[in-house]
Amino acid sequence: MSGPADTERMIEALLYAAAEPLDTADLAARLPHGADIEAALKALSARYAGAGVELACVAGRWRFQTAADLAFLMTKEREDPRRLSRAAQETLAIIAYHQPVTRADIESVRGVQASRGTLDTLLELGMVRMRGRRRSPGRPVTYGTTDAFLEHYGLAGLGDLPGAGEMRAAGLLDLDFPADFAAPDPTHTLEDEDPLEDDDAPQFHQDFLGVEDGAHRGS
Amino acid sequence: MSGPADTERMIEALLYAAAEPLDTADLAARLPHGADIEAALKALSARYAGAGVELACVAGRWRFQTAADLAFLMTKEREDPRRLSRAAQETLAIIAYHQPVTRADIESVRGVQASRGTLDTLLELGMVRMRGRRRSPGRPVTYGTTDAFLEHYGLAGLGDLPGAGEMRAAGLLDLDFPADFAAPDPTHTLEDEDPLEDDDAPQFHQDFLGVEDGAHRGS
Amino acid sequence: MNALFHPPADFEAATAAALDDEALIVDLDGYEGPLDVLLALARRQKVDLLKLSVTRLAEQYLAFVRQARTRCFALAADYLVMAAWLAYLKSRLLLPRSGPAAGPEPDAGEVAARLAFRLAKLDAVRQAAEALKARPVLGRDVFTRGDPQAVRIVSHRRLEGDLYALMSAYVGQKKRERDRCYRPAPAQSYPLDDARERLRELLPDLAGWTSLAAVAPAQRDSGPRRASLLASTLSASLEMVREGDLEARQIDHFAEIWLRARKVAA
């Protein structure tokens, strides 16, 4: 019974009733088998183009949202968004465009020590997450953005970050400063982080444990 | 600047974003003066006719609702837990950092009795597994994390779990925390752990009952 | 790269640049470190940051630092380190290049170019931050469905929680564990002065023998415990016995204590 038009209607209803953006797999799980979801999304998107409510793809998932130009009407709905400080705003941009980045990377781009509170705020807001560790001495933790970040700014993916292409082309997203780059970097002289040892052997956890156990190799 | 089409769009956005159905007076209060609301509602209603979402008037108030014939889509509620309860989150954290741990260990850190459901949830989600048995009276089962856990948190290995340094950097350790606070090393293998035997697997809770029957001869 | 070299020494121009009103009004509070100052100065040159005159920038920065120091003596070390480095870089840039580079130091022009690049990078990030802010933001510009009752479908496939949540959960418990061990709630005590004042007020009603338990105030939900109320009342009553206002009597060890106002000798 389900032709393309039906699929379109069903997706429309599902997205309307959804508490959060749904991806194609979410939709597929609820639609009759074999429905052409991509095509239906396309048709739906076209149908809603220019309407007061639009279909948007954020973080690879779909949602309906009110048209941005009608924001002035929504005085009642507007939440008081927690305003980010300039430092937090910049830190977020660095993490978004350069990810994965370490705290030291952020400091090196900004030229100042990351003040306590900036990164925490972003972590707490769920805009930023820890991604992993860099394979470099000290194995520093790297940070990246979350889906909540993409949803907040209405981005379909990291590829949609404004101006990212130009920045990359200009080499402005490279993190490695040449080894002989000698500009003084205050962030490096004021290090209050863990005592990282320059030992680059793969000794996990040395950084915070301070106890080297030879035992776990044997067992 | 607002023609009939604009009014239609505005009403569409307002009804979509409103927390409850709106009547024409509500709409009039929020729309530019002089907008022909009746006509716009009519046009909107016609536009949405037959779509997956419909404009409905209930007791003089307007709202969008999913088409009645698609109600069957809305009934499917899956019950996978997707937000870990605080207890589960905390239990998982203890297992991650202190593994291998027994249930008694978890309780001693949490200060409350581990509810049976919490550990079961984590086991079912595949975040946690039984690792072995501790060589101590009662031979309690020890728990550890799984590969799925690592995958979920984007960790290459247990050695990549953030340590005290990162906790401090993330602002989680306040100043009155002991300076020598260190997160334990989860890669550390205790020697007093025996591997699980085949018949251990399904008996999740046996260990706590203290009914060790000497069937396990492996010292 | 040679374009980045300035023509040889022109100290008069340097002095002029330092003195003319192009120099920024010093407001250290507004800046986040030396790089921030440098970027602000560089933007005033109104050229592509990569084609920046680093010599001129260095002069402006040094003027900035000089001016800052006349106002607040304790300029942060970062600013001074940067000043020293820029002074050195400037002097090397101004020196005519004589043959192959002496020593292991990198070419001054190259170093200057990298400084310019670093500023360009910071600038790019600033612009990116602005661009992000200008996007339609959820909850400010665009809105999702507002009716919570209408919302029925939930995506179940993602398990929430990231490392930060895991760490928070761990630290939260460690905190509670610590608090559990080391922080018994201090007991509140009933102040002696209060007890005395209260007894004095009660004196007229104590014509007959009354038990201490009845005299002591009743325990409330919050505030001192019964034991403290009794103890303070007893202490206060003993003082008043000494002062001759009250009589106390106890029939036997551990027996009830009785209090009575002493009759004033007429």
XYZ file of C-alpha atoms in Angstrom, chain C residues 9-194:
186
model
C 66.811 50.872 9.354
C 64.544 53.813 9.671
C 64.572 54.669 13.287
C 62.882 57.976 12.890
C 59.864 56.351 11.392
C 59.877 53.908 14.227
C 59.812 56.617 16.827
C 57.096 58.424 14.982
C 54.941 55.345 14.820
C 55.346 54.827 18.505
C 54.325 58.343 19.306
C 51.575 59.060 16.861
C 48.022 58.525 17.836
C 47.822 55.292 15.999
C 48.947 53.778 19.260
C 46.087 52.039 20.949
C 44.549 53.397 24.032
C 45.877 51.101 26.651
C 43.215 49.034 28.225
C 44.757 45.823 29.370
C 41.548 44.547 30.859
C 40.096 44.300 27.425
C 42.842 42.089 26.076
C 43.424 38.446 26.486
C 47.155 38.258 26.354
C 49.827 39.520 24.006
C 48.577 37.701 20.940
C 45.240 39.417 21.303
C 46.965 42.788 21.448
C 49.073 41.924 18.429
C 46.016 40.955 16.442
C 44.251 44.177 17.340
C 47.323 46.155 16.263
C 47.733 44.133 13.105
C 44.155 44.758 12.067
C 44.863 48.459 12.215
C 47.327 48.057 9.396
C 44.313 47.225 7.279
C 46.131 44.750 5.084
C 45.912 41.047 4.575
C 47.365 39.677 7.754
C 49.777 37.551 5.774
C 51.231 40.687 4.200
C 51.658 42.362 7.501
C 54.633 44.552 8.262
C 55.999 42.751 11.270
C 58.551 45.492 11.867
C 55.833 48.033 12.203
C 53.782 45.682 14.297
C 56.727 45.187 16.622
C 57.126 48.936 17.007
C 53.470 49.382 17.780
C 53.537 46.590 20.269
C 56.573 47.997 22.025
C 54.884 51.366 22.190
C 51.824 49.712 23.619
C 53.838 47.973 26.301
C 55.732 51.131 27.151
C 52.511 52.998 27.587
C 50.969 50.208 29.584
C 53.887 50.180 31.944
C 53.529 53.856 32.718
C 50.016 53.129 33.897
C 50.292 49.874 35.699
C 53.738 48.899 36.700
C 53.157 45.206 37.050
C 52.479 44.204 33.499
C 51.979 40.478 33.166
C 55.115 38.590 32.298
C 53.635 37.324 29.029
C 53.490 40.816 27.678
C 57.100 41.509 28.576
C 58.354 38.249 27.150
C 56.590 39.023 23.911
C 58.011 42.543 23.952
C 61.551 41.305 24.385
C 61.127 38.762 21.647
C 59.617 41.281 19.256
C 62.373 43.808 19.978
C 64.895 41.163 19.105
C 63.013 40.081 16.000
C 62.680 43.656 14.873
C 66.381 44.308 15.239
C 67.138 41.237 13.183
C 64.624 42.232 10.540
C 66.151 45.673 10.272
C 69.695 44.472 9.968
C 70.792 44.213 6.391
C 71.168 40.635 5.459
C 74.818 39.836 5.250
C 75.604 36.696 3.426
C 74.488 33.278 4.636
C 72.767 33.204 7.961
C 75.176 33.201 10.827
C 74.506 30.580 13.391
C 71.666 28.127 13.713
C 68.890 30.672 14.032
C 66.116 30.564 11.493
C 65.802 33.329 9.016
C 64.244 36.391 10.602
C 61.927 36.977 7.692
C 60.619 33.488 7.988
C 60.006 33.856 11.684
C 58.141 37.077 11.023
C 56.061 35.366 8.376
C 55.128 32.689 10.852
C 54.071 35.226 13.406
C 51.848 36.795 10.791
C 50.467 33.372 9.998
C 49.725 32.713 13.596
C 47.814 35.958 13.823
C 45.919 35.057 10.668
C 44.943 31.826 12.317
C 43.635 33.490 15.431
C 41.805 35.942 13.243
C 40.236 33.131 11.250
C 39.040 31.456 14.406
C 37.530 34.706 15.622
C 35.665 35.080 12.383
C 34.529 31.491 12.584
C 33.187 32.119 16.061
C 31.267 35.092 14.728
C 29.969 33.083 11.809
C 28.740 30.400 14.187
C 27.038 32.962 16.347
C 25.314 34.368 13.299
C 23.779 31.038 12.387
C 20.153 30.348 13.163
C 20.443 28.945 16.645
C 17.990 26.506 18.110
C 15.894 28.147 20.767
C 16.829 31.624 19.599
C 16.049 31.703 15.899
C 14.495 28.395 15.077
C 12.163 26.322 17.180
C 11.110 22.748 17.225
C 7.670 21.540 18.067
C 6.526 23.184 21.238
C 3.746 20.922 22.407
C 5.348 18.371 24.700
C 2.237 16.229 24.710
C 2.316 15.831 20.985
C 5.808 14.448 21.109
C 5.676 10.721 21.055
C 8.478 9.334 19.003
C 11.888 8.994 20.573
C 15.019 7.846 18.863
C 16.165 4.903 20.863
C 19.230 3.927 19.060
C 21.691 6.221 20.672
C 22.824 5.591 24.172
C 23.510 8.882 25.803
C 26.436 9.726 27.924
C 29.969 10.655 27.120
C 33.261 10.461 28.888
C 32.583 13.660 30.712
C 29.442 12.191 32.198
C 31.386 9.097 33.165
C 34.102 11.152 34.827
C 31.565 13.337 36.584
C 29.801 10.284 37.887
C 33.054 8.907 39.211
C 34.200 12.107 40.840
C 30.745 12.753 42.245
C 30.862 9.489 44.093
C 34.355 10.038 45.326
C 33.211 13.344 46.713
C 30.279 11.757 48.421
C 32.496 9.023 49.780
C 34.780 11.642 51.251
C 31.921 13.654 52.663
C 30.442 10.541 54.145
C 33.618 9.801 56.023
C 34.766 13.122 57.253
C 31.823 15.374 57.802
C 29.506 14.445 60.606
C 27.026 17.253 61.033
C 28.170 19.294 64.030
C 25.666 19.211 66.849
C 23.972 22.470 67.650
C 24.053 23.487 71.247
C 21.650 25.528 73.328
C 23.532 28.670 74.390
C 23.880 29.162 78.158
C 22.906 32.804 77.925
C 19.647 31.872 76.234
